[in-house]
Tab-separated table of C-alpha atoms in Angstrom:
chain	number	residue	atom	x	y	z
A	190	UNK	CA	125.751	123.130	106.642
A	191	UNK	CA	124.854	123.608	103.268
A	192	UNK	CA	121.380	122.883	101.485
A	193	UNK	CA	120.779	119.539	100.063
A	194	UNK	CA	118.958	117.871	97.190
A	195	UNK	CA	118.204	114.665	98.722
A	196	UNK	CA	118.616	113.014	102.730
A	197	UNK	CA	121.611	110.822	103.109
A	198	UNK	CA	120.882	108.581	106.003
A	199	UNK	CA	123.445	105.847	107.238
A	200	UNK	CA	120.857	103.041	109.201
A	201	UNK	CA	123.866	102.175	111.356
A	202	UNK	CA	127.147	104.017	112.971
A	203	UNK	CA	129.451	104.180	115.494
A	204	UNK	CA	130.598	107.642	116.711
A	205	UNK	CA	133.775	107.131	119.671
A	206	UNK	CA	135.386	110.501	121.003
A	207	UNK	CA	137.341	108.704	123.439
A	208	UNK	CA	138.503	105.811	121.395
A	209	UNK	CA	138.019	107.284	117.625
A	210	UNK	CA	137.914	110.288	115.604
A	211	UNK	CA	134.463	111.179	117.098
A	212	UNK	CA	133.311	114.529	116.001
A	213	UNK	CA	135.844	114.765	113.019
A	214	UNK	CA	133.750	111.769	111.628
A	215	UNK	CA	131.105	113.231	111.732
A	216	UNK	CA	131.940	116.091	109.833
A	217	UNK	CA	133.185	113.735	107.126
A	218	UNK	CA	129.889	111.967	106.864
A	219	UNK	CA	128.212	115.927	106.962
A	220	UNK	CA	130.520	116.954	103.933
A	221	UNK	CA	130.414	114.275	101.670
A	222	UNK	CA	126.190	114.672	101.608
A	223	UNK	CA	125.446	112.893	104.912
A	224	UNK	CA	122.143	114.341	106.612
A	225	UNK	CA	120.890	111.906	108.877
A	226	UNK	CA	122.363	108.615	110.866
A	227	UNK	CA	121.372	106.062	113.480
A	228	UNK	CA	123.769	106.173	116.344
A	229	UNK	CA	124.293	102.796	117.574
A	230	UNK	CA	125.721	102.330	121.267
A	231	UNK	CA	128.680	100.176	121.892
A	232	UNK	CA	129.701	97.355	123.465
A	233	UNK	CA	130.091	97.583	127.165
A	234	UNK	CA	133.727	96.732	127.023
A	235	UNK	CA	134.827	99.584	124.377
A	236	UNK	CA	133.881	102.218	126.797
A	237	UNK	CA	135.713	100.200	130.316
A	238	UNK	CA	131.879	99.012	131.337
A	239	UNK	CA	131.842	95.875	133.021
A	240	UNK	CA	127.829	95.152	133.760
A	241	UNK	CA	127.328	93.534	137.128
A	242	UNK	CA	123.720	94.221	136.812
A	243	UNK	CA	121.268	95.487	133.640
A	244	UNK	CA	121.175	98.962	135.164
A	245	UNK	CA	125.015	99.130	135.115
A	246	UNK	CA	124.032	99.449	130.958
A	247	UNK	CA	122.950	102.924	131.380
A	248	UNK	CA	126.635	104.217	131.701
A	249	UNK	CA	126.748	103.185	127.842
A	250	UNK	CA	123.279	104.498	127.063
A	251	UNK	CA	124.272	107.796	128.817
A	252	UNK	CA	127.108	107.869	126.890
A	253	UNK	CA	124.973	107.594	123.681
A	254	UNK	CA	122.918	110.053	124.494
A	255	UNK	CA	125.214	112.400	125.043
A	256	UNK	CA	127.603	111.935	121.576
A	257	UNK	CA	124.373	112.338	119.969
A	258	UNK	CA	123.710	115.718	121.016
A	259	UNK	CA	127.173	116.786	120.155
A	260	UNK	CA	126.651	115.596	116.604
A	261	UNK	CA	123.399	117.705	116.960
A	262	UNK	CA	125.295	120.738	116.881
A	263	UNK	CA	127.232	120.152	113.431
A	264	UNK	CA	123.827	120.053	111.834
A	265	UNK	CA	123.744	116.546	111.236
A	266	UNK	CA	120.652	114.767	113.117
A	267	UNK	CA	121.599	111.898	115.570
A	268	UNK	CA	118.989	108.983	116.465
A	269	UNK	CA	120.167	107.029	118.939
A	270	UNK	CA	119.846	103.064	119.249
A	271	UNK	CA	120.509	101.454	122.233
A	272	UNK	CA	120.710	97.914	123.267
A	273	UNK	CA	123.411	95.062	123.982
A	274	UNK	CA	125.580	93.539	121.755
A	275	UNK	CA	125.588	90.182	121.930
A	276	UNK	CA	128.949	89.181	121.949
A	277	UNK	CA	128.491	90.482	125.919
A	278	UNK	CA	127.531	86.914	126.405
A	279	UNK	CA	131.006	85.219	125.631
A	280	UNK	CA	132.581	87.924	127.617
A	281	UNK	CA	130.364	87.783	130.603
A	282	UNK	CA	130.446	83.885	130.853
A	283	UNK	CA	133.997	84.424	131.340
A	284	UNK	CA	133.356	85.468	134.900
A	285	UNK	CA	129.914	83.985	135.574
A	286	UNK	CA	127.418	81.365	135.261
A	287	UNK	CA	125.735	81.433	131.861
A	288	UNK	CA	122.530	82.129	133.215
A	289	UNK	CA	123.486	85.260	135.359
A	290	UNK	CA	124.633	86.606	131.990
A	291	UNK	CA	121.188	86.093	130.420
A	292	UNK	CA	119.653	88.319	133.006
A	293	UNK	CA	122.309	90.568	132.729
A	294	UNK	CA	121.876	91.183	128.921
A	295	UNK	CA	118.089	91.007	129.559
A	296	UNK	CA	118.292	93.616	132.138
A	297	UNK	CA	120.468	95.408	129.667
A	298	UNK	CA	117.518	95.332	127.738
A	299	UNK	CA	114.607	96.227	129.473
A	300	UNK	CA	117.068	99.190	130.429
A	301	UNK	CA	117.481	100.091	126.863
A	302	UNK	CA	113.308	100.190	126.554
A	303	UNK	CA	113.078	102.944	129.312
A	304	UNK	CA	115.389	104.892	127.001
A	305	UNK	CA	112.793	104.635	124.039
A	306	UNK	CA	109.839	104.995	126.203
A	307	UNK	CA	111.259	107.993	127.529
A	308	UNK	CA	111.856	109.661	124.549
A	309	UNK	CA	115.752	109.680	124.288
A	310	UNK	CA	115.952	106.806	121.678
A	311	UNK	CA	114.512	105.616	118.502
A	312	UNK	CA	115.259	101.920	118.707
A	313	UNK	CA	116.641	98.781	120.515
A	314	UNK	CA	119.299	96.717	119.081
A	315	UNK	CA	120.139	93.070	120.095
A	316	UNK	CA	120.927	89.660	118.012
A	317	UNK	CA	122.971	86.388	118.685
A	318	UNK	CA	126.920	85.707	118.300
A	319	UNK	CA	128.204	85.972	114.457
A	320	UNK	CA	130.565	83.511	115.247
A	321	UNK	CA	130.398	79.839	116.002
A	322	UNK	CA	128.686	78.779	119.807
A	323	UNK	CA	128.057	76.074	121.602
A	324	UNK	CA	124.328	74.881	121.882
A	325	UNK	CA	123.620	76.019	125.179
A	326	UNK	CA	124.954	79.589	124.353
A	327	UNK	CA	123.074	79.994	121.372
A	328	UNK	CA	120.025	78.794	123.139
A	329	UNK	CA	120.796	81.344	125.742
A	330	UNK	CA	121.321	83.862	122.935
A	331	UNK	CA	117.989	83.504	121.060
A	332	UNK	CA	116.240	83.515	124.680
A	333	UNK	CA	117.622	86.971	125.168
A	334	UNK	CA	116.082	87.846	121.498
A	335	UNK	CA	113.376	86.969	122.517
A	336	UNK	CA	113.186	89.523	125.315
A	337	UNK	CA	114.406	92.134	122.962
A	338	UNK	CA	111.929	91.541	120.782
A	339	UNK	CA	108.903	91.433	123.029
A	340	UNK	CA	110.367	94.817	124.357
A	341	UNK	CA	110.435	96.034	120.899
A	342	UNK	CA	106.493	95.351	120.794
A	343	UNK	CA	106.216	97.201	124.348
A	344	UNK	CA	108.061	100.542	123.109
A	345	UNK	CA	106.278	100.046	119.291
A	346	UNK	CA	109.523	100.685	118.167
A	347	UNK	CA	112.045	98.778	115.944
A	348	UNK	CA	114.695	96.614	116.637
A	349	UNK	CA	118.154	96.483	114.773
A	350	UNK	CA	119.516	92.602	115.093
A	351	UNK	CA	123.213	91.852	114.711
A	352	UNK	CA	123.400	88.440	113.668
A	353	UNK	CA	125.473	85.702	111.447
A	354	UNK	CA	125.283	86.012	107.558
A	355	UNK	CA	122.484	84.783	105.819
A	356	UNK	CA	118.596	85.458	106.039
A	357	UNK	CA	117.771	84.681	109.652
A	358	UNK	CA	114.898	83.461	108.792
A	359	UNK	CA	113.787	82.093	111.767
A	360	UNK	CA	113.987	85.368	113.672
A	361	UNK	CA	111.008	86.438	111.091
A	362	UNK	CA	109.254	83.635	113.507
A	363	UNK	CA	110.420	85.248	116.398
A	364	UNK	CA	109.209	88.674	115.413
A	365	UNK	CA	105.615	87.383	114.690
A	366	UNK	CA	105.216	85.584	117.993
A	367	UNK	CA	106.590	88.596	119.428
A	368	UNK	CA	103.551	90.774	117.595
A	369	UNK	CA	106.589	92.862	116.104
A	370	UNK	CA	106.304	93.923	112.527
A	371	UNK	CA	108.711	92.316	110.577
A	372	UNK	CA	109.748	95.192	108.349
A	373	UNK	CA	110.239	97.230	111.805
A	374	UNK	CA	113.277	93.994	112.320
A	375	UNK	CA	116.458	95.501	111.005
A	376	UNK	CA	119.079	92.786	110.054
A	377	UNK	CA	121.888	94.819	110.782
A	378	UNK	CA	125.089	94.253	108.011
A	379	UNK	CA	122.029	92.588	106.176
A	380	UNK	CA	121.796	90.711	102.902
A	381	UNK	CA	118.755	90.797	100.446
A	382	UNK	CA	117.722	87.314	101.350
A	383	UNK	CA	116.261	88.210	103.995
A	384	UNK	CA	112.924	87.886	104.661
A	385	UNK	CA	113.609	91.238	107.671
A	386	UNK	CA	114.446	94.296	106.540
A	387	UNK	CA	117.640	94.133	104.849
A	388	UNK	CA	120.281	97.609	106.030
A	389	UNK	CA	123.167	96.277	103.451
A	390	UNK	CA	126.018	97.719	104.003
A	391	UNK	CA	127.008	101.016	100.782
A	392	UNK	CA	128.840	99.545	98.386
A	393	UNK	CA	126.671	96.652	98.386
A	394	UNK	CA	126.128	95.408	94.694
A	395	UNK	CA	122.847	94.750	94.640
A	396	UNK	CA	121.346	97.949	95.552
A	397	UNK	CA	120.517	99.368	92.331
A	398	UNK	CA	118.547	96.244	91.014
A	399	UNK	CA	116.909	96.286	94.399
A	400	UNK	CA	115.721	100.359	93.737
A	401	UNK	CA	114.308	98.423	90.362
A	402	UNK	CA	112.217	95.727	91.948
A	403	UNK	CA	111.193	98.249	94.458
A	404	UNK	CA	112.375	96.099	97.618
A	405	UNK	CA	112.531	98.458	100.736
A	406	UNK	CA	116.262	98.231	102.139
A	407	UNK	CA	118.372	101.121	104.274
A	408	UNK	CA	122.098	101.771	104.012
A	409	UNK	CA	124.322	101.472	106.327
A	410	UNK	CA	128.417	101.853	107.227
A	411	UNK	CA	129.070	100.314	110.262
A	412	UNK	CA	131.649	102.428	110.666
A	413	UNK	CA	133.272	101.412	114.319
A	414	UNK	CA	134.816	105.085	115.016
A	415	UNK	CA	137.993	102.702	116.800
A	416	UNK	CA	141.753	104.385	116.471
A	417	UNK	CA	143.030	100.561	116.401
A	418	UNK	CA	140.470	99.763	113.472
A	419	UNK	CA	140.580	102.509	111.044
A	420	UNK	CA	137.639	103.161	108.500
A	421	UNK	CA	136.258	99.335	109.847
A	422	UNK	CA	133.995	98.501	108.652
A	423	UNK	CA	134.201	101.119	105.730
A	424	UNK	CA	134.454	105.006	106.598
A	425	UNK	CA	131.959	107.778	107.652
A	426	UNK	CA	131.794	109.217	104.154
A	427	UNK	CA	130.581	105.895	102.204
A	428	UNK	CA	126.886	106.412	102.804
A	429	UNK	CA	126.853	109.626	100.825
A	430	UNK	CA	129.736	109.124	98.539
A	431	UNK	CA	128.077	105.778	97.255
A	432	UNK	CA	124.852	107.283	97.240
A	433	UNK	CA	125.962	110.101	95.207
A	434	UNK	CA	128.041	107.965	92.921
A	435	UNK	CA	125.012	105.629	91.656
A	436	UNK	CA	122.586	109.117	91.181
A	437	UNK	CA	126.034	110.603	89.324
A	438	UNK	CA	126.145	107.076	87.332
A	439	UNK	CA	122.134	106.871	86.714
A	440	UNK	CA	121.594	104.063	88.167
A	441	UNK	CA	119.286	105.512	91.138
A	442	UNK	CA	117.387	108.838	90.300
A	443	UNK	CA	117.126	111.676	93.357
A	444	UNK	CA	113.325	110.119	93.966
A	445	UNK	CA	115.346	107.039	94.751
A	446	UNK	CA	117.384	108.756	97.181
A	447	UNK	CA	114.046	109.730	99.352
A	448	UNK	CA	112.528	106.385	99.059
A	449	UNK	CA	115.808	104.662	101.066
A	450	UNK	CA	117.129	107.701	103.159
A	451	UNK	CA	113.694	108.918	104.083
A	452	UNK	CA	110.804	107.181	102.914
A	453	UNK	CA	111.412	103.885	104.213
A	454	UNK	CA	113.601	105.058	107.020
A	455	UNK	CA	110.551	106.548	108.581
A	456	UNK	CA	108.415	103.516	108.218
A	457	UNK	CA	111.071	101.105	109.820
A	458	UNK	CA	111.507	103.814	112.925
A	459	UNK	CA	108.376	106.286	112.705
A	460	UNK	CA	111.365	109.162	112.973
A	461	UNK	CA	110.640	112.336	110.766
A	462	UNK	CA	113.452	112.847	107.922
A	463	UNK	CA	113.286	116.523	106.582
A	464	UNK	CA	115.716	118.389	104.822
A	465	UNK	CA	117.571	121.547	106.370
């Protein structure tokens, strides 16, 4: 791969082999200035998992783990997050008692935190449904938060949180009871509202004024790597190319570019970003 001027890191990606362009995307996001990204695992139901038990999680960890060392060897560094989504809880209490699924998804977790104890992740990732619950399953949701958060402050390690729109304030609350670090709580698709740190998605308008008022935020696709979805949510290459178009443009300067893709990245997730 060819030298570059500045890191390019996208704070949240799906890479799918089986069920997506896998590889291929990779070396989309590698050519268009792409250096570093944070490989998020999937649901259990993309890859035909259907958790009986937390430790049945670790078939989609594994998984992880291993698509990140193939990305290894196109040059491009991998850093894998693992954790469950939680939509698993509307699927799950379609064939069990709500609170079997909460230990499920908690076991989930806590299998997730050997992972980054071990060494073979960076980060956990959990949340509560985007969509609209009932009471008891949002309750049930922000319980199993909970326990990814206090896991978080076990591993010392961040936590990306996929959640509705809007700040999320209250999980700020959460974080502190938790003793996590709020600017270590990633809000995932994020918005600069909020009082976490934000990972907006590229193209998101507000980035240059944010560079201006110096407000730490990370970039992100959220690129789902699903033949059915193409480019959802937007392609591999929209980290770099947007990147590149506001230095092009003037409207962030090359310092810029190390403050978000490496600067700020290694304070959320205490990784090393280096050029190659």
């Amino acid at each position: 791969m060819k030298s570059r001027t500045y890191p390019v890191t996208d704070d949240h990606i799906h890479i799918d082999p089986v069920n997506g362009r896998g590889i291929e995307a990779v070396k989309d996001f590698s050519r268009a200035g792409g250096t570093h990204l944070f490989l998020v695992s999937k649901p259990s139901w993309s890859l035909s998992v259907n958790p009986s038990s937390g430790a049945d999680y670790a078939k989609v960890f594994d998984e992880t783990i291993r698509i990140a060392a193939l990305i290894a060897e196109t040059g491009v560094v991998a850093f894998p997050v693992l954790g469950v989504h939680p939509a698993e809880i509307t699927r799950l209490t379609e064939r069990m008692p709500l609170m079997d699924a909460v230990e499920i998804m908690k076991g989930g977790i806590d299998c997730a935190a050997r992972y980054v104890q071990e060494g073979k992740a960076v980060a956990l990732k959990s949340g509560r449904p985007h969509y609209d619950v009932s009471p008891a399953l949002l309750a049930a949701s922000n319980d199993i938060l909970m326990h990814a958060l206090t896991r978080a402050a076990d591993c010392g390690c961040a936590l990306q949180v996929h959640a509705e729109t809007g700040p999320c304030s209250d999980i700020a609350d959460m974080a502190r009871h938790a003793k996590v670090p709020v600017e270590r709580v990633v809000k995932h698709y994020g918005s600069p509202d909020t009082p976490l740190h934000p990972s907006l998605i590229a193209r998101h308008e507000a980035i240059p004024d944010l560079v201006r008022r110096g407000r730490p935020f990370t970039m992100e696709s959220d690129y789902m790597d699903e033949n059915t979805r193409p480019g959802a949510v937007i392609g591999p290459k929209s980290v770099p190319r947007y990147t590149n178009k506001l230095v092009l443009s003037g409207r962030i300067t090359e310092q810029d570019c190390f403050r978000i893709h490496a600067e700020t990245i290694q304070k959320v997730y205490g990784v090393t970003i280096t050029l190659f």
